[in-house]
Amino acid sequence: MKQVHDYVKPRDNLQMVALLTKIDRASQIAKTIPEMLISQELCTAIEQISGNVQLPVNCIFAMKNYHREMDSDPAIGWLILYTFRSLLDRLLDIHERLRLEKVVHT
């Protein structure tokens, strides 16, 4: 992670994000997605990752793997869609910034 961070840091047009998977393993008590997302264990893990790689907390996305789930859980789907929508929004912001820089330089 440090090598990736060192590569991304000097490049203004890139933004590093982290996907934290298997959040269901972070807490022994939390059983639902909302409970997992606010569990003290998950919040602590996110803070540790943020400190270790100097990544803002809002750039760390928690996701639950569902490859072993028998039934689809709408909360898992919502979490995945939210994460990918946030990533897409960030990419669109970068694209727009690069487009504007190109217009200014020409």
CSV table of C-alpha atoms in Angstrom, one decimal:
chain,number,residue,atom,x,y,z
A,1,MET,CA,0.0,0.0,0.0
A,2,LYS,CA,2.8,2.4,0.8
A,3,GLN,CA,4.3,2.0,-2.7
A,4,VAL,CA,0.9,2.7,-4.3
A,5,HIS,CA,0.5,5.8,-2.0
A,6,ASP,CA,4.0,7.0,-2.9
A,7,TYR,CA,3.1,6.7,-6.6
A,8,VAL,CA,-0.3,8.4,-6.3
A,9,LYS,CA,0.7,11.2,-3.9
A,10,PRO,CA,2.6,13.5,-6.3
A,11,ARG,CA,0.0,13.1,-9.1
A,12,ASP,CA,-2.8,15.7,-8.5
A,13,ASN,CA,-5.0,14.0,-11.1
A,14,LEU,CA,-5.1,10.6,-9.2
A,15,GLN,CA,-6.8,9.8,-6.0
A,16,MET,CA,-6.2,6.7,-3.9
A,17,VAL,CA,-9.2,4.8,-2.4
A,18,ALA,CA,-9.3,1.6,-0.4
A,19,LEU,CA,-12.0,-1.0,-0.4
A,20,LEU,CA,-12.3,-2.7,2.9
A,21,THR,CA,-13.9,-6.1,2.4
A,22,LYS,CA,-15.2,-8.8,4.7
A,23,ILE,CA,-16.6,-6.3,7.1
A,24,ASP,CA,-18.8,-9.1,8.6
A,25,ARG,CA,-15.7,-10.4,10.2
A,26,ALA,CA,-14.8,-7.2,11.9
A,27,SER,CA,-17.4,-7.5,14.6
A,28,GLN,CA,-18.7,-10.5,16.5
A,29,ILE,CA,-21.8,-8.7,17.6
A,30,ALA,CA,-23.0,-6.9,14.5
A,31,LYS,CA,-25.3,-9.1,12.3
A,32,THR,CA,-26.8,-6.6,9.8
A,33,ILE,CA,-25.0,-4.3,7.3
A,34,PRO,CA,-26.1,-1.1,9.2
A,35,GLU,CA,-24.8,-2.6,12.5
A,36,MET,CA,-21.5,-3.6,10.8
A,37,LEU,CA,-21.0,-0.1,9.3
A,38,ILE,CA,-21.3,1.6,12.7
A,39,SER,CA,-19.5,-1.1,14.8
A,40,GLN,CA,-16.6,0.1,16.9
A,41,GLU,CA,-14.4,-2.6,15.4
A,42,LEU,CA,-14.9,-1.5,11.9
A,43,CYS,CA,-14.5,2.2,12.7
A,44,THR,CA,-11.2,1.3,14.5
A,45,ALA,CA,-10.0,-0.7,11.5
A,46,ILE,CA,-10.8,2.2,9.1
A,47,GLU,CA,-9.0,4.6,11.4
A,48,GLN,CA,-5.9,2.3,11.5
A,49,ILE,CA,-5.9,2.0,7.7
A,50,SER,CA,-6.3,5.8,7.3
A,51,GLY,CA,-3.3,6.4,9.6
A,52,ASN,CA,-1.1,3.7,8.1
A,53,VAL,CA,-1.4,4.8,4.5
A,54,GLN,CA,-2.3,8.5,5.1
A,55,LEU,CA,-5.6,8.1,3.4
A,56,PRO,CA,-8.6,10.2,4.4
A,57,VAL,CA,-11.4,8.2,6.1
A,58,ASN,CA,-13.8,9.3,3.3
A,59,CYS,CA,-11.6,7.5,0.8
A,60,ILE,CA,-12.0,4.1,2.6
A,61,PHE,CA,-15.1,2.1,1.5
A,62,ALA,CA,-16.4,-0.8,3.5
A,63,MET,CA,-17.9,-3.7,1.6
A,64,LYS,CA,-19.3,-7.1,2.5
A,65,ASN,CA,-18.4,-10.1,0.4
A,66,TYR,CA,-21.5,-12.0,-0.7
A,67,HIS,CA,-20.0,-14.9,-2.6
A,68,ARG,CA,-21.2,-17.4,-0.1
A,69,GLU,CA,-24.6,-15.9,0.5
A,70,MET,CA,-27.6,-18.1,-0.5
A,71,ASP,CA,-30.1,-15.3,-0.7
A,72,SER,CA,-29.5,-11.8,-2.0
A,73,ASP,CA,-29.5,-9.1,0.7
A,74,PRO,CA,-30.7,-5.7,-0.5
A,75,ALA,CA,-28.4,-4.0,2.0
A,76,ILE,CA,-25.3,-5.7,0.4
A,77,GLY,CA,-26.5,-4.6,-3.0
A,78,TRP,CA,-27.1,-1.1,-1.8
A,79,LEU,CA,-23.6,-0.9,-0.2
A,80,ILE,CA,-22.0,-2.1,-3.5
A,81,LEU,CA,-24.0,0.4,-5.6
A,82,TYR,CA,-23.2,3.2,-3.2
A,83,THR,CA,-19.4,2.4,-3.3
A,84,PHE,CA,-19.3,2.2,-7.1
A,85,ARG,CA,-21.4,5.3,-7.4
A,86,SER,CA,-18.9,7.2,-5.1
A,87,LEU,CA,-16.0,5.9,-7.2
A,88,LEU,CA,-17.7,6.9,-10.4
A,89,ASP,CA,-18.3,10.4,-9.0
A,90,ARG,CA,-14.6,10.7,-8.1
A,91,LEU,CA,-13.6,9.6,-11.6
A,92,LEU,CA,-15.9,12.1,-13.2
A,93,ASP,CA,-14.5,14.9,-11.0
A,94,ILE,CA,-11.0,13.9,-12.1
A,95,HIS,CA,-12.1,13.8,-15.8
A,96,GLU,CA,-13.7,17.2,-15.5
A,97,ARG,CA,-10.6,18.7,-13.8
A,98,LEU,CA,-8.3,17.3,-16.5
A,99,ARG,CA,-10.6,18.6,-19.2
A,100,LEU,CA,-10.6,22.1,-17.7
A,101,GLU,CA,-6.8,22.0,-17.4
A,102,LYS,CA,-6.5,21.1,-21.0
A,103,VAL,CA,-8.8,24.0,-22.0
A,104,VAL,CA,-6.8,26.4,-19.9
A,105,HIS,CA,-3.4,25.2,-21.4
A,106,THR,CA,-4.5,25.4,-25.0
